[in-house]
Short mmCIF file of C-alpha atoms in Angstrom, two decimals:
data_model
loop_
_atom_site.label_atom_id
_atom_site.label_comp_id
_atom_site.label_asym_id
_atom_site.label_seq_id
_atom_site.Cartn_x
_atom_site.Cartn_y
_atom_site.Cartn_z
CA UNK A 201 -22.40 115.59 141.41
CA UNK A 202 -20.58 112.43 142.93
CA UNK A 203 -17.68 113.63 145.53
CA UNK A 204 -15.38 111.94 147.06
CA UNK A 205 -13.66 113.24 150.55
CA UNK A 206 -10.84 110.86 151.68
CA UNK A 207 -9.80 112.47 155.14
CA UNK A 208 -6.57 110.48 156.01
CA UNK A 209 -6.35 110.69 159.72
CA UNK A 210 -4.21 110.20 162.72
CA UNK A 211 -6.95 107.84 163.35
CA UNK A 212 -8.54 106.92 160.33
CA UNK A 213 -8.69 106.73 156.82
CA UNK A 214 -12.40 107.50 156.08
CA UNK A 215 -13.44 107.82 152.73
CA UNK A 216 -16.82 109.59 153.02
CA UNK A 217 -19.27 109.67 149.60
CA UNK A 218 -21.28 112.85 148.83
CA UNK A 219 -23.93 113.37 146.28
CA UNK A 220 -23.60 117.36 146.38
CA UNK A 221 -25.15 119.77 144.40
CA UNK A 222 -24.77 123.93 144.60
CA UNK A 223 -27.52 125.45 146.37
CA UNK A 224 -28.31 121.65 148.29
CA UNK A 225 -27.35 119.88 151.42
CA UNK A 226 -24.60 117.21 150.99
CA UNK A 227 -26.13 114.14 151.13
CA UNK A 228 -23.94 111.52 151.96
CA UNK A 229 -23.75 107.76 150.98
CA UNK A 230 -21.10 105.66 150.28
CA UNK A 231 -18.43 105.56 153.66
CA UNK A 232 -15.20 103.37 154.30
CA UNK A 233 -13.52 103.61 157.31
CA UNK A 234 -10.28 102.22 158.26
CA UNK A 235 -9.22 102.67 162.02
CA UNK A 236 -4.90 103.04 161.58
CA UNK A 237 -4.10 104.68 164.37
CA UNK A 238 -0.92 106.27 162.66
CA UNK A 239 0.62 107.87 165.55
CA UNK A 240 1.60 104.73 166.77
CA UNK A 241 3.91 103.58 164.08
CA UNK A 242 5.93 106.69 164.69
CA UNK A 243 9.66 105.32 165.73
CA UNK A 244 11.97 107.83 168.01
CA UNK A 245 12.92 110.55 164.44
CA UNK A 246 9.57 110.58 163.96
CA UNK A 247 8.96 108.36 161.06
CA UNK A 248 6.02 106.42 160.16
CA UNK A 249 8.08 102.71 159.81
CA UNK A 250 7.56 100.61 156.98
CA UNK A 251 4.68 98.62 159.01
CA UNK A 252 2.16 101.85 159.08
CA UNK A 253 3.38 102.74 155.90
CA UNK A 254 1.72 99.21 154.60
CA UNK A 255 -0.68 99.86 156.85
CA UNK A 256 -1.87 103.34 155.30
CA UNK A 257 -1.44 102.06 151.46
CA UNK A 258 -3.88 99.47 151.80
CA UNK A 259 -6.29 101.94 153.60
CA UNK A 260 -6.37 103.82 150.95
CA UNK A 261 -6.11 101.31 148.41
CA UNK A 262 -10.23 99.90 150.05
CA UNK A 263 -10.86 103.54 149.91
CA UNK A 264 -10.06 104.53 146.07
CA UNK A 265 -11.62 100.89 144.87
CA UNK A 266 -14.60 101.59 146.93
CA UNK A 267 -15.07 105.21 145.67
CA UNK A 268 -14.86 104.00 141.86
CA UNK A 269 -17.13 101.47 142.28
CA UNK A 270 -19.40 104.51 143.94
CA UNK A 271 -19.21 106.15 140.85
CA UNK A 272 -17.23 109.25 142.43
CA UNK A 273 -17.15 111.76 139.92
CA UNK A 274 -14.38 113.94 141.48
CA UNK A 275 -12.17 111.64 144.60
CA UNK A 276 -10.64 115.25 147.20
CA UNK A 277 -7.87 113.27 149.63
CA UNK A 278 -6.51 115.20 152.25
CA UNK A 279 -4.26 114.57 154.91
CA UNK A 280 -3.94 116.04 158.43
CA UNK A 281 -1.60 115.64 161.47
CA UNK A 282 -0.29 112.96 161.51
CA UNK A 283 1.24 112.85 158.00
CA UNK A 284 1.77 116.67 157.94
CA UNK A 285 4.33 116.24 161.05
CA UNK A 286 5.96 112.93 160.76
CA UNK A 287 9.53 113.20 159.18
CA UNK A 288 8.73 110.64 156.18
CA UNK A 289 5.28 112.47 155.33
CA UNK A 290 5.99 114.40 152.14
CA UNK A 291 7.48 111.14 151.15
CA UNK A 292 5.08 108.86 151.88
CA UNK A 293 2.34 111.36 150.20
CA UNK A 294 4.30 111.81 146.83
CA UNK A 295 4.33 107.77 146.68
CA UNK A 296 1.24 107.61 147.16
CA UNK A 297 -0.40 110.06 144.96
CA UNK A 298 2.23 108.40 142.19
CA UNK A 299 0.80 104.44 143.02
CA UNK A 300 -2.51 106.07 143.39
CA UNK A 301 -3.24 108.44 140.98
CA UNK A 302 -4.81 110.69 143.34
CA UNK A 303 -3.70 114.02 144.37
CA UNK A 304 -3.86 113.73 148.49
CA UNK A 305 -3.01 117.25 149.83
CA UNK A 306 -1.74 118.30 153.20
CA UNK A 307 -3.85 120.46 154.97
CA UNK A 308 -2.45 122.70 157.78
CA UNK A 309 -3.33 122.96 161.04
CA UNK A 310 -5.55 126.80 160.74
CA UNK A 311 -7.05 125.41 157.41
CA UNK A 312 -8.61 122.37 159.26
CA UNK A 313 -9.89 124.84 161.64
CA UNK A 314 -11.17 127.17 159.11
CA UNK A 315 -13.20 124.79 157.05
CA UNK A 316 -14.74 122.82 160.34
CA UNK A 317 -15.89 126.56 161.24
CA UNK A 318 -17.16 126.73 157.79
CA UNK A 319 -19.26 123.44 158.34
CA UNK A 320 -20.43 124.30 161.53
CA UNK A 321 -21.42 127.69 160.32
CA UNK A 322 -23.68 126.70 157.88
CA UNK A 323 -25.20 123.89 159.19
CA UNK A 324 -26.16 126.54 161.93
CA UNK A 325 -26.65 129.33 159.49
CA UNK A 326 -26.88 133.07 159.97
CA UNK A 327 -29.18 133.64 162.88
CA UNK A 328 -26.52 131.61 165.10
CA UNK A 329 -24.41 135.02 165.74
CA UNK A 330 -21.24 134.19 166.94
CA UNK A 331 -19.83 130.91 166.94
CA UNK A 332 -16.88 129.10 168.81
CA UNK A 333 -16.49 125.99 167.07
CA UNK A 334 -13.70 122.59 168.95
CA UNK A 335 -12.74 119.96 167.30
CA UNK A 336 -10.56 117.36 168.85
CA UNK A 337 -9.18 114.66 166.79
CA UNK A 338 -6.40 111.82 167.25
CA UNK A 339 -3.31 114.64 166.68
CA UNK A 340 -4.70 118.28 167.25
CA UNK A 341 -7.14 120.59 168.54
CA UNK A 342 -8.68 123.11 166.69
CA UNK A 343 -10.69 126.12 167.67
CA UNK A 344 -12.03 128.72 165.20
CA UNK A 345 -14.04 131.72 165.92
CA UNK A 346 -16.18 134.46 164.15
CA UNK A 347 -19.77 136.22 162.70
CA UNK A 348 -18.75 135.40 159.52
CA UNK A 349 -18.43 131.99 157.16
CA UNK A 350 -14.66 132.49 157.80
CA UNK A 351 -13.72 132.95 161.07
CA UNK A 352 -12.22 136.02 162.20
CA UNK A 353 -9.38 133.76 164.42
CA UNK A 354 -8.19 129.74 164.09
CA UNK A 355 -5.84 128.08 165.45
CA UNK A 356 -4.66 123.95 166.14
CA UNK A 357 -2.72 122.90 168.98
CA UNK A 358 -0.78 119.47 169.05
CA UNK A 359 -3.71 118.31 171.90
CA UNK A 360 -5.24 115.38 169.79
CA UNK A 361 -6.42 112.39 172.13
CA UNK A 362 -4.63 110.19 170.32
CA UNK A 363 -1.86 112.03 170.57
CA UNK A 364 -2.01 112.71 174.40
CA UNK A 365 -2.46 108.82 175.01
CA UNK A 366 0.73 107.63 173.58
CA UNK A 367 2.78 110.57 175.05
CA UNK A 368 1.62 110.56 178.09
CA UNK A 369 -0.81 107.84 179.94
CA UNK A 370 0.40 104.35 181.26
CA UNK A 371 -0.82 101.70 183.24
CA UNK A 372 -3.90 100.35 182.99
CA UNK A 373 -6.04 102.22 184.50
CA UNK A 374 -4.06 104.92 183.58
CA UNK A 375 -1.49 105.84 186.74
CA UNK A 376 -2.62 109.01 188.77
CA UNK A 377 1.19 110.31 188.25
CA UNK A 378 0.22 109.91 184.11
CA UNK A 379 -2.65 111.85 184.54
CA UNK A 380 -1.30 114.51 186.59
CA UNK A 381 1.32 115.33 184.06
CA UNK A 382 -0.92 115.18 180.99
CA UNK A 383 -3.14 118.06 182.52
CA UNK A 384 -0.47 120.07 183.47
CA UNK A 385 0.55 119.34 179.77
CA UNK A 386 -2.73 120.56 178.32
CA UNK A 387 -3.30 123.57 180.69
CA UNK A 388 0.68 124.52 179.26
CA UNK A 389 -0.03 124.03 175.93
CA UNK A 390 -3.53 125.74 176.21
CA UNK A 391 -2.00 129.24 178.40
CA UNK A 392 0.63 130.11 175.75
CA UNK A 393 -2.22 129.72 172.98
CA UNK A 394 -5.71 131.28 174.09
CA UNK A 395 -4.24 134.62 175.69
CA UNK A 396 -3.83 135.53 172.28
CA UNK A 397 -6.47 134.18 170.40
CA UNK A 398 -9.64 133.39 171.67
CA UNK A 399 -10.08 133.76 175.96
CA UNK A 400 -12.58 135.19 176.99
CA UNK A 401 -14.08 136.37 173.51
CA UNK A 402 -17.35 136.81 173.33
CA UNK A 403 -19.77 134.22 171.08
CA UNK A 404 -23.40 133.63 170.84
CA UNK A 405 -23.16 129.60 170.87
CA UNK A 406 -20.06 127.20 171.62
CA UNK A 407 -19.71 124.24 169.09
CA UNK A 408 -18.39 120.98 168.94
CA UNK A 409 -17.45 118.79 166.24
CA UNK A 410 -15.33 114.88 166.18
CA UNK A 411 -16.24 111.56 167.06
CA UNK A 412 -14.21 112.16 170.63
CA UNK A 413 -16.71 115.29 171.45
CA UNK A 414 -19.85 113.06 170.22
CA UNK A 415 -19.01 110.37 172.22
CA UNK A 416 -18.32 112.41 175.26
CA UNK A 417 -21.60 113.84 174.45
CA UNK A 418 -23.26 110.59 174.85
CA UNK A 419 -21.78 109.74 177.96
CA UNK A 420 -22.92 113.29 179.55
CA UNK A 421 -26.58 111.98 178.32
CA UNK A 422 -26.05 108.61 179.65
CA UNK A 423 -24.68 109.29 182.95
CA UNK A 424 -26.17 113.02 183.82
CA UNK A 425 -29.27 112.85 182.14
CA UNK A 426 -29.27 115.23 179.03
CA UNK A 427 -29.97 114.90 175.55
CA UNK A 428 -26.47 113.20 174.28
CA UNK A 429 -26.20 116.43 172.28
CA UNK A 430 -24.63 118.90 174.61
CA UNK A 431 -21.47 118.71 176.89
CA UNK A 432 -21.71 120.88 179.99
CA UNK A 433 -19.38 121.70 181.93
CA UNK A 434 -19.86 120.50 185.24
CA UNK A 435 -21.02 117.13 183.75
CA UNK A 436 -17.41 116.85 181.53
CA UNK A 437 -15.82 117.61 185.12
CA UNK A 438 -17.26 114.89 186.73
CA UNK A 439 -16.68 112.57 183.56
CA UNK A 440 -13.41 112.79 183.15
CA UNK A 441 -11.71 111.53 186.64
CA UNK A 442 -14.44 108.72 186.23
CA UNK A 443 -13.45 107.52 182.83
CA UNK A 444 -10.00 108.44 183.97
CA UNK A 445 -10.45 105.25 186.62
CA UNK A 446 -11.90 102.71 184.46
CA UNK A 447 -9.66 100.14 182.90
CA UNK A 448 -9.18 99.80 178.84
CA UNK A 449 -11.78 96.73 179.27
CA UNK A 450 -14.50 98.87 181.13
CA UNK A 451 -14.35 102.04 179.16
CA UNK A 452 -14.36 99.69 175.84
CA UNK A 453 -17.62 98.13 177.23
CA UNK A 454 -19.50 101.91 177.35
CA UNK A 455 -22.44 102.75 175.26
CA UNK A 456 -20.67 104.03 171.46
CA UNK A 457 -17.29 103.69 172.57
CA UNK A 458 -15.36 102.02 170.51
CA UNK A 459 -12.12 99.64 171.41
CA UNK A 460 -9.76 102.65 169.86
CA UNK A 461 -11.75 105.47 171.45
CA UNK A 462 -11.35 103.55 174.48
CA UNK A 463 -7.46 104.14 174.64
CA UNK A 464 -8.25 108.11 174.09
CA UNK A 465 -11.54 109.09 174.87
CA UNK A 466 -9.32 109.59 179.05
CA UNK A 467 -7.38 112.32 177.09
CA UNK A 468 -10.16 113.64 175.07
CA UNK A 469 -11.90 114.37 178.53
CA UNK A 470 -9.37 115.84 179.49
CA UNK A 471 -8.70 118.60 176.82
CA UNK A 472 -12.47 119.25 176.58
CA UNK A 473 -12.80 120.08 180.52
CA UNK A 474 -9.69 122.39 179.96
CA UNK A 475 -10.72 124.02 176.87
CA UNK A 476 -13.80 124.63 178.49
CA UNK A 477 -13.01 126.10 181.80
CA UNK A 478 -10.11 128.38 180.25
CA UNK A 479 -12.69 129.97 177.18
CA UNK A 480 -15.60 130.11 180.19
CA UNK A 481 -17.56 127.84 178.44
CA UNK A 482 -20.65 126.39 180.03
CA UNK A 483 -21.61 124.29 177.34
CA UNK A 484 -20.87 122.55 173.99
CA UNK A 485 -23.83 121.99 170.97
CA UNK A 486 -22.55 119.01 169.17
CA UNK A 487 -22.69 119.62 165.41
CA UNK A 488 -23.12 116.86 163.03
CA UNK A 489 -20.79 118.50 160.59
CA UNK A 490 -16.88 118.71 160.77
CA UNK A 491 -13.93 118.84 158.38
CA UNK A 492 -15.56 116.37 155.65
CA UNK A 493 -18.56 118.46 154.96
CA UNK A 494 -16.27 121.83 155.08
CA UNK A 495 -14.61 119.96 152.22
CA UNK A 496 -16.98 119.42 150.40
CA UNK A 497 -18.90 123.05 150.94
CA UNK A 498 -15.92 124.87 149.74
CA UNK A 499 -15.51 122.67 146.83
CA UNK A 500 -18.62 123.64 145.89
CA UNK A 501 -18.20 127.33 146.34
CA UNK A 502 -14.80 127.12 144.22
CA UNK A 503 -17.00 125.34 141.46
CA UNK A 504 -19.68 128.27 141.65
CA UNK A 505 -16.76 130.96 140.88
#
């Protein structure tokens, strides 16, 4: 079978292709990716303005004309924080699924959790014992933990890096006032959460999923010496006030770093060191699974019922 996942992002609109079968490992093919950025056509209510609203149909105009010509069999759109909290969203969605034929759902905050731990979890399988699985994208962080395929707690927190960026960081390099108050923002935003959900629970293996996480990954390899595969955290310590230092320029100009992860990766840094230190987390294991692939697995499963 042919899927389709169309995860429309506060970064991107990525239409990932799938050849998927039950019992088999996705095997992907086909990918589109748009960088939008959609956070940043936000006006003061909260609205995406008519600009990013152009913006985001012909994203995912390339992305349903590239998955017919794929030969998708079955096209699943989702949406996640960017859409799901902007004032317009439900709006803009209904449009689109009516110009689009498509039927792009909003997922919430603990599903996008849930189904990244279900990615992560089977990619990892059984044997893995308990898992803490982070994700960090452009509008929230998630965090999902359990022994199980569905985790026993999950939970997303309005700490995406994109997020962070616009709210918070100016100057180029970012000011040290900026970056004082975004920490004191995250540590806030991460002491009324984790008391009650997931500090200091116990796990077998920490995991991380995103394109932020594998990038800061990569730097921890380049710069400290380790595989590019794990974050540690002593190496994410010294990272982040480095990055933190570097001009837009500079940071765009490091090894898979892109010209948009460049504006956020300061933030991303940031969040991961905190998340970190508050769960007593040593270190990361990047997993090459996320959100997509949970879409697809429990597509599959609801097929198999």
């Amino acid at each position: 079978m042919r899927l389709g996942v169309l995860d429309v992002g506060s970064n991107t609109v990525h239409l990932q292709v799938f050849d998927a079968h039950p019992g088999a490992r996705p095997s992907p093919s086909t990918s589109h990716k748009v960088e939008l950025r959609l956070t940043e056509y936000l006006d003061d209510q909260n609205n995406i303005n008519s600009e990013g609203i152009k913006a985001l149909r012909d994203a995912i105009r390339g992305a349903v004309e590239t998955a017919k010509s794929a030969g998708t069999e079955e096209l699943l759109p989702f949406a996640t924080s960017a859409l799901r909290e902007s004032k317009n969203g439900s709006e803009i969605i209904k449009e689109i699924n009516d110009e689009f034929e498509i039927d792009l759902q909003v997922l919430s905050g603990e599903d996008e959790a849930r189904l990244t731990f279900l990615a992560a979890r089977r990619w990892f399988g059984w044997s893995s014992g308990r898992l803490i699985v982070i994700d960090i994208g452009g509008g929230s962080l998630e965090i999902a933990s359990g022994v199980d395929e569905a985790p026993d707690a999950a939970t997303s927190i309005p700490l995406g890096a994109g997020r962070l960026t616009k709210a918070f960081l100016t100057g180029d390099p970012y000011s040290e006032k900026s970056i004082m108050k975004l920490r004191e923002h995250i540590e806030s935003q991460l002491d009324s959460v984790l008391q009650t959900k997931a500090h200091h629970e116990s796990r077998d293996r920490a995991i991380a999923t995103s394109k932020t996480l594998r990038t800061l990954a990569r730097l921890c390899g380049d710069w400290f010496d380790s595989d590019g595969r794990t974050i540690k955290l002593d190496s994410i310590r010294k990272i982040s006030p480095k990055l933190a230092e570097m001009t837009l320029e500079q940071r765009a100009k490091l090894p898979g770093v892109s010209p948009n992860r460049a504006r956020q990766i300061v933030a991303g840094a940031f969040v991961t060191e905190s998340v970190m230190r508050n769960l007593d987390i040593d270190k990361l294991e990047m997993c090459p699974w996320a959100l997509r692939e949970g879409v697809i697995l429990k597509f599959i499963d609801w097929q198999l019922r």
